[in-house]
Amino acid sequence: MDRGIIAAIIAMLLVLYSYQPLLTFGCIALACLLLLVLMLRIPALRSGVLVGGLLCGIVWGYGNVCLSQPSNLFALAHAFRFARAYTITDISEQYGSASEPVWRIHAQDLQGRDSLFYWRAEAAQQPPEIGDRWWFTVKIGADNRRYNSPSQAPQRTLIRQRIYSLGQILQAERLRAGNSVRQRLQRALVSSELQQPGLLMALLIGERYAIPYTLKRQWQRLGLAHALAISGLHLALVAALVLRLGYVVLLRLSAWCGAATERLPVRTYCEAAALTIAFGYAAIAGFPISAIRALTMLSCLFMHRWLGLKTSGWRILLRSMGLMLCIDPLAPLDGGFWLSVIAVAVLFLSYWRAPRLHSVARLVYLQATLTIGMAPLTLSLFGGVSSIALLTNLLVLPVLSSFTLPLALFGTLLTFAFPSASAAIWQLAEQPLLWLQPWLAHLASESWVWIDRRTSGYIVWLALGCLWFLPLHWRWRLLLSVGYSGYLAVNQWGQSDVMKLHLLAVGHGQAIVIERNNAALLIDVGWAAESGYSIAASEIDPWLVARGLWPELAMISHTDTDHSGGYRYLAQRYPNLHWLGRPSETPCQQGQQGVWHQLQWRILWPVTALPDSWQENNRSCVVQLRFGHFTMLIPGDLQALGEYWLMRQQRDQLSSDLLVLGHHGSRNASSEQWLDAVAPQVVLNSSARYSRFHFPNAVIEQRVEQRGHTLWDSGKYGQITVWSDGLHWRLTTPAEPSQRHWFE
């Protein structure tokens, strides 16, 4: 049976991660036929199980791929509006300012179809709550989320979450307030005067939107992000607590009643109670995906014990994976699935080979092996690992598991009968975390805490060296070493001969990265909100880390927030980064120039003295870059007035092969005279899809098309990359069909 499960899992993974599922379907089917031909040499039962597993995996995987293809609402060329009643099922993020909050909410219509909406509301408007029913007037359209590569495809996330449509809420009217247990708990937590209600809200009902963004970043840098929401860790802690209490209570009860302890199935009762309580805990949290995975593994383990099936932990893990893929066939598209599976596998391996140690030393050993074993996957999914994750987990998790979580759950039981007592218990439960938080914040601020992909190569080489001391066959050690060495060599091949300009998709704003020799030159750094949310922290910096780039020089065109919002974060993140342009200390002025990795740059605008009446946009820093014979012009938010005066001064210097449109393609910029003076071969623009400003303007698009060019807009195509060797150039986007999986 296990061979069949392995075959089915492999077939499903090949189908789910293929670029052409139909082609993969045929290839695996052909492999099945070949196995059938070889059945004469293989025992019939074994070969039948293997072929049957492959066929089941093919049918189940390909069938779910067909059923999960992107909805027609994702393929719309134009947005449309309608009004409909929705029930809010989740609030995944809250940002923006106090005067103009923005929520990202998941809602379900009366037909049971899930949608993802962005809602920008006034502060006076009643905030949304999970379980409320609203009448929304929405603008539905294609995926307007930022698509930058390398990154997890936004479409994959939509399909993984079963999102039918997405868009923006224009008007909202509350029809009915929800009154579920989960919503009543949320209200009780908000009204309990906690200093950090978001922490307990995440632990008890799985909602993380109330946790401040800076706190999320700090815990991620410390390797504690998994502790901020209900996951397998929390369900395992609850189950272990119920098991321990159940043993004590039932044993004493049996002794008091005079029953024969050995005849009472104490273990079975305790395990059934643990599974029931864990199920209730997950139900209160709304059955998040991570909780469903943990419940599946826990149920599979207990079923083996109840049925008296004696088998290894590896077989139980394999069967748990098979059961998870039956319940949730698209689970492998979620990085959390692999985190759960690898974590359990590492624990099995470390527990099996763990030396005989004292309980505390054994705990340290298991946590160390878990931290090291999970490091490669964490590095791949999150772009880095915490260097002190072992220390912080050993410090925080015992406090969380032995004090905060039990007290918080006890307070939850008293919520509806004794609300004042539950509030006091919750306040007591959060105290250890409040005491630890200043120390955690100080540690998270240190630059050496987070090891990203750019510095992790040395760590991986060290790990590969340690690999040769593990009890593995020498062939496996050699295969891993050669494979990683080859990956590094292929990854670096030919990178020194080209220059790449990346126009990132950052919504309404601008962020440009020039890549050369594993270094980066930044031009504008996106927007930021008053709440502390920064596109530099959420998009630009992870993107730099994922590509292994170190920023060395940054230019900011002007002080508008949509261009300079990431300055504070990046200046703190990279203290050696040299800045040019306000709000940095070095202003941008005409005549400045330099050479960066064989790329020549010079500032064409602004001049030193400009009238005070001029807008900030016309004071934008206009930079021209030249790599070999390939020239690029980036004018910031320069408008027609600034363009006119710049053409009067340096018209013969403006000719460039690449032009980024000024002011996001608005009508008051990119005049016909300007386009004729620059005479570009390729035209780029940075804007948000379905922008409320309607950028780029239709008149500007027409002007570009009249000159025989396509306007490449980041709101439509996502990240746009232009490659050049100094003579020739080519343009690529992640949205190209040849670079897309089926779920994109």
Coordinates of C-alpha atoms in Angstrom, one line a residue, residues 220-223 383-389 443-456:
Q220 CA 10.2 36.8 11.6
R221 CA 13.8 38.0 11.9
L222 CA 14.0 36.1 15.2
G223 CA 12.7 32.8 13.7
G383 CA 14.7 34.4 1.5
G384 CA 16.7 34.0 4.7
V385 CA 17.0 32.4 8.1
S386 CA 17.5 33.7 11.6
S387 CA 20.9 33.1 13.1
I388 CA 19.5 33.0 16.7
A389 CA 16.3 31.0 16.0
L443 CA 17.8 41.6 19.1
A444 CA 15.8 41.9 15.9
S445 CA 17.3 45.3 15.2
E446 CA 20.8 43.8 14.9
S447 CA 21.9 43.3 11.3
W448 CA 23.6 40.0 12.0
V449 CA 20.4 38.4 13.2
W450 CA 19.0 37.7 9.7
I451 CA 21.0 35.6 7.3
D452 CA 19.7 36.1 3.8
R453 CA 20.5 34.3 0.5
R454 CA 23.3 36.8 -0.2
T455 CA 25.4 35.6 2.8
S456 CA 23.9 32.2 3.3

